[in-house]
CSV table of C-alpha atoms and ligand atoms in Angstrom, one decimal:
chain,number,residue,atom,x,y,z
A,1,UNK,CA,20.4,-12.6,6.3
A,2,UNK,CA,18.6,-13.1,9.6
A,3,UNK,CA,15.5,-15.6,8.8
A,4,UNK,CA,12.3,-14.2,10.9
A,5,UNK,CA,9.6,-15.9,11.4
A,6,UNK,CA,6.4,-13.9,11.6
A,7,UNK,CA,4.2,-14.3,14.8
A,8,UNK,CA,0.2,-14.8,15.0
A,9,UNK,CA,-2.0,-13.6,16.9
A,10,UNK,CA,-2.5,-14.0,20.1
A,11,UNK,CA,0.8,-13.2,20.4
A,12,UNK,CA,1.1,-10.3,23.0
A,13,UNK,CA,4.0,-8.5,21.2
A,14,UNK,CA,1.3,-7.9,18.6
A,15,UNK,CA,-0.7,-5.5,21.0
A,16,UNK,CA,2.7,-3.6,22.0
A,17,UNK,CA,4.4,-0.3,21.3
A,18,UNK,CA,7.4,-0.8,19.2
A,19,UNK,CA,10.4,2.0,19.9
A,20,UNK,CA,11.8,4.8,17.9
A,21,UNK,CA,15.3,3.7,16.5
A,22,UNK,CA,17.7,6.0,17.4
A,23,UNK,CA,19.4,6.4,13.9
A,24,UNK,CA,19.2,4.0,10.9
A,25,UNK,CA,22.7,1.7,11.3
A,26,UNK,CA,24.2,-1.5,9.9
A,27,UNK,CA,22.2,-3.2,12.0
A,28,UNK,CA,18.8,-1.7,11.4
A,29,UNK,CA,19.4,-2.4,7.6
A,30,UNK,CA,20.4,-6.3,8.2
A,31,UNK,CA,16.8,-5.9,10.2
A,32,UNK,CA,15.4,-4.3,6.9
A,33,UNK,CA,16.6,-6.9,4.7
A,34,UNK,CA,15.5,-9.7,6.8
A,35,UNK,CA,12.0,-8.1,7.2
A,36,UNK,CA,11.7,-7.6,3.2
A,37,UNK,CA,12.7,-11.2,2.2
A,38,UNK,CA,10.5,-12.8,5.2
A,39,UNK,CA,7.1,-10.4,3.6
A,40,UNK,CA,8.2,-11.6,-0.1
A,41,UNK,CA,8.2,-15.4,1.3
A,42,UNK,CA,4.9,-15.3,3.0
A,43,UNK,CA,3.8,-13.3,0.6
A,44,UNK,CA,2.7,-10.3,1.8
A,45,UNK,CA,3.0,-6.5,0.9
A,46,UNK,CA,3.9,-4.9,4.0
A,47,UNK,CA,5.7,-6.1,7.1
A,48,UNK,CA,6.3,-4.5,10.7
A,49,UNK,CA,8.9,-5.2,12.9
A,50,UNK,CA,6.2,-6.4,15.7
A,51,UNK,CA,5.3,-9.4,13.6
A,52,UNK,CA,8.9,-10.3,13.5
A,53,UNK,CA,9.1,-10.1,17.3
A,54,UNK,CA,11.2,-6.9,17.4
A,55,UNK,CA,9.8,-3.7,19.1
A,56,UNK,CA,11.5,-1.2,17.0
A,57,UNK,CA,9.6,1.2,14.6
A,58,UNK,CA,10.5,-0.2,11.5
A,59,UNK,CA,8.3,-1.2,8.3
A,60,UNK,CA,9.0,-2.7,4.9
A,61,UNK,CA,6.5,-2.8,1.9
A,62,UNK,CA,6.7,-3.8,-1.7
A,63,UNK,CA,3.4,-3.5,-3.8
A,64,UNK,CA,4.9,-4.4,-7.1
A,65,UNK,CA,4.8,-8.5,-5.9
A,66,UNK,CA,1.2,-9.1,-5.7
A,67,UNK,CA,-0.5,-12.1,-6.4
A,68,UNK,CA,2.7,-13.7,-7.1
A,69,UNK,CA,3.6,-11.8,-9.8
A,70,UNK,CA,7.2,-12.6,-10.1
A,71,UNK,CA,7.4,-10.8,-13.5
A,72,UNK,CA,7.4,-7.4,-11.6
A,73,UNK,CA,10.6,-5.6,-10.5
A,74,UNK,CA,10.8,-5.2,-6.9
A,75,UNK,CA,10.3,-1.6,-5.6
A,76,UNK,CA,10.9,-2.2,-1.9
A,77,UNK,CA,10.1,0.8,0.7
A,78,UNK,CA,11.6,1.0,4.0
A,79,UNK,CA,10.7,3.3,6.8
A,80,UNK,CA,12.3,3.6,10.1
A,81,UNK,CA,10.1,5.8,12.6
A,82,UNK,CA,7.6,6.7,10.1
A,83,UNK,CA,4.7,9.4,11.2
A,84,UNK,CA,1.8,10.5,9.6
A,85,UNK,CA,1.8,14.1,8.9
A,86,UNK,CA,-1.3,14.6,7.2
A,87,UNK,CA,-4.6,12.4,6.6
A,88,UNK,CA,-7.5,13.3,4.2
A,89,UNK,CA,-10.8,13.8,5.3
A,90,UNK,CA,-12.1,11.7,2.4
A,91,UNK,CA,-12.1,8.2,3.4
A,92,UNK,CA,-11.6,4.8,1.6
A,93,UNK,CA,-12.6,1.2,1.8
A,94,UNK,CA,-10.9,-1.6,1.3
A,95,UNK,CA,-10.5,-5.4,2.1
A,96,UNK,CA,-7.3,-5.9,4.3
A,97,UNK,CA,-5.7,-9.0,5.6
A,98,UNK,CA,-2.4,-9.9,7.9
A,99,UNK,CA,0.2,-12.1,8.2
A,100,UNK,CA,-0.4,-12.2,11.7
A,101,UNK,CA,-4.0,-12.8,11.0
A,102,UNK,CA,-3.7,-15.6,8.6
A,103,UNK,CA,-6.6,-16.3,6.0
A,104,UNK,CA,-8.7,-13.6,7.7
A,105,UNK,CA,-10.1,-10.3,5.8
A,106,UNK,CA,-12.5,-7.8,6.2
A,107,UNK,CA,-13.3,-4.3,4.9
A,108,UNK,CA,-11.5,-1.2,6.6
A,109,UNK,CA,-11.8,2.0,6.4
A,110,UNK,CA,-9.0,4.4,6.5
A,111,UNK,CA,-8.4,8.1,5.5
A,112,UNK,CA,-8.1,7.8,1.8
A,113,UNK,CA,-4.9,9.5,1.4
A,114,UNK,CA,-2.0,10.0,4.0
A,115,UNK,CA,1.4,11.9,3.7
A,116,UNK,CA,4.3,10.0,5.8
A,117,UNK,CA,7.4,11.2,6.7
A,118,UNK,CA,10.3,8.7,7.9
A,119,UNK,CA,13.7,7.6,7.5
A,120,UNK,CA,14.9,5.8,4.7
A,121,UNK,CA,17.2,2.5,4.2
A,122,UNK,CA,20.4,5.4,4.1
A,123,UNK,CA,18.7,7.0,7.3
A,124,UNK,CA,17.7,10.2,5.1
A,125,UNK,CA,14.7,12.2,5.7
A,126,UNK,CA,12.0,11.3,3.3
A,127,UNK,CA,7.9,11.7,2.7
A,128,UNK,CA,5.8,9.9,1.0
A,129,UNK,CA,2.1,10.7,-0.3
A,130,UNK,CA,0.2,7.4,-0.4
A,131,UNK,CA,-3.2,6.7,-2.2
A,132,UNK,CA,-5.1,3.4,-2.7
A,133,UNK,CA,-3.7,-0.1,-1.4
A,134,UNK,CA,-0.6,1.7,-0.6
A,135,UNK,CA,-2.3,4.3,1.6
A,136,UNK,CA,-4.3,1.3,3.4
A,137,UNK,CA,-0.8,-0.8,3.4
A,138,UNK,CA,1.0,2.0,5.5
A,139,UNK,CA,-1.9,3.0,7.7
A,140,UNK,CA,-2.1,-0.8,8.8
A,141,UNK,CA,2.0,-1.4,9.5
A,142,UNK,CA,2.3,2.0,11.2
A,143,UNK,CA,-1.3,0.5,13.1
A,144,UNK,CA,1.5,-2.8,14.1
A,145,UNK,CA,4.5,-0.4,15.6
A,146,UNK,CA,1.7,1.0,17.8
A,147,UNK,CA,0.0,-2.4,18.5
A,148,UNK,CA,-2.9,-1.9,16.6
A,149,UNK,CA,-4.4,-5.0,14.4
A,150,UNK,CA,-7.1,-4.2,11.9
A,151,UNK,CA,-9.2,-6.5,13.8
A,152,UNK,CA,-9.4,-3.6,16.3
A,153,UNK,CA,-11.4,-1.5,13.9
A,154,UNK,CA,-14.4,-4.6,14.0
A,155,UNK,CA,-16.8,-4.9,16.6
A,156,UNK,CA,-15.8,-7.2,19.2
A,157,UNK,CA,-18.3,-10.5,17.6
A,158,UNK,CA,-16.6,-10.1,14.2
A,159,UNK,CA,-13.0,-10.1,15.8
A,160,UNK,CA,-13.6,-12.8,18.4
A,161,UNK,CA,-15.1,-14.9,15.4
A,162,UNK,CA,-11.9,-14.0,13.4
A,163,UNK,CA,-9.6,-15.0,16.5
A,164,UNK,CA,-11.1,-18.2,17.2
A,165,UNK,CA,-11.1,-19.2,13.4
A,166,UNK,CA,-7.4,-18.8,13.6
A,167,UNK,CA,-7.0,-21.0,16.6
A,168,UNK,CA,-9.0,-23.4,14.9
A,169,UNK,CA,-6.6,-23.6,11.7
A,170,UNK,CA,-3.6,-23.7,14.4
A,171,UNK,CA,-5.1,-26.7,16.0
A,172,UNK,CA,-5.4,-28.5,13.1
A,173,UNK,CA,-2.0,-27.3,12.1
A,174,UNK,CA,-3.3,-25.9,9.0
A,175,UNK,CA,-0.9,-22.6,9.3
B,201,LIG,O1,-0.1,-8.6,2.9
B,201,LIG,C1,-0.8,-7.9,3.7
B,201,LIG,N1,-1.6,-7.5,2.4
B,201,LIG,C2,-2.8,-6.2,2.7
B,201,LIG,C3,-3.8,-5.9,2.3
B,201,LIG,C4,-4.5,-4.8,2.6
B,201,LIG,C5,-4.3,-3.8,3.4
B,201,LIG,C6,-2.9,-4.2,4.5
B,201,LIG,C7,-1.8,-5.0,3.8
B,201,LIG,S1,-0.7,-5.6,4.7
B,201,LIG,C8,-0.5,-7.1,4.8
B,201,LIG,C9,1.0,-8.0,5.1
B,201,LIG,C10,0.6,-7.6,6.8
B,201,LIG,O2,0.1,-8.2,7.5
B,201,LIG,N2,1.3,-6.6,7.1
B,201,LIG,O3,1.4,-6.0,8.1
B,202,LIG,NI1,-0.4,-6.7,9.2
């Protein structure tokens, strides 16, 4: 199992575009396994390749283990080359956080429902229709693959405040 470390702002890799994978082979599956482990350990409900310093279009999610509920069975979702093929006109606001922007949260508005096509763990074409938290999460992860962070939707004032707070936490060795 690869032991990935999650990078945080202002690492420039978080601002870069990730590149499509050619196919889901064993190397990609090893990456997916390691990313899922890093996500559970964090803990978080999603993780994109940029966050572990890799620039391919791979993400993992699992909404079953929110709030450290170890009782629930894991239900991981693995995606390579995800693409949003439909988004609803209706919008949804939800408080988001990010493992790469530790301990900072903000209300973010996104399409309430999206349909995503992707390659699964076995390299098969698949689709996911997402609403609620899963919808916010998959859009948040695809944003990462495009070098976009949730703070990019905020005013520069709020964004800079958050970046300053993370810098301070780092200086105090509180991360
Ligand atoms: O753990 C996470 N929680 C979360 C909550 C609301 C919307 C998106 C997320 S994703 C985040 C983990 C993370 O940083 N993924 O990139
Ligand atoms: Ni994130």
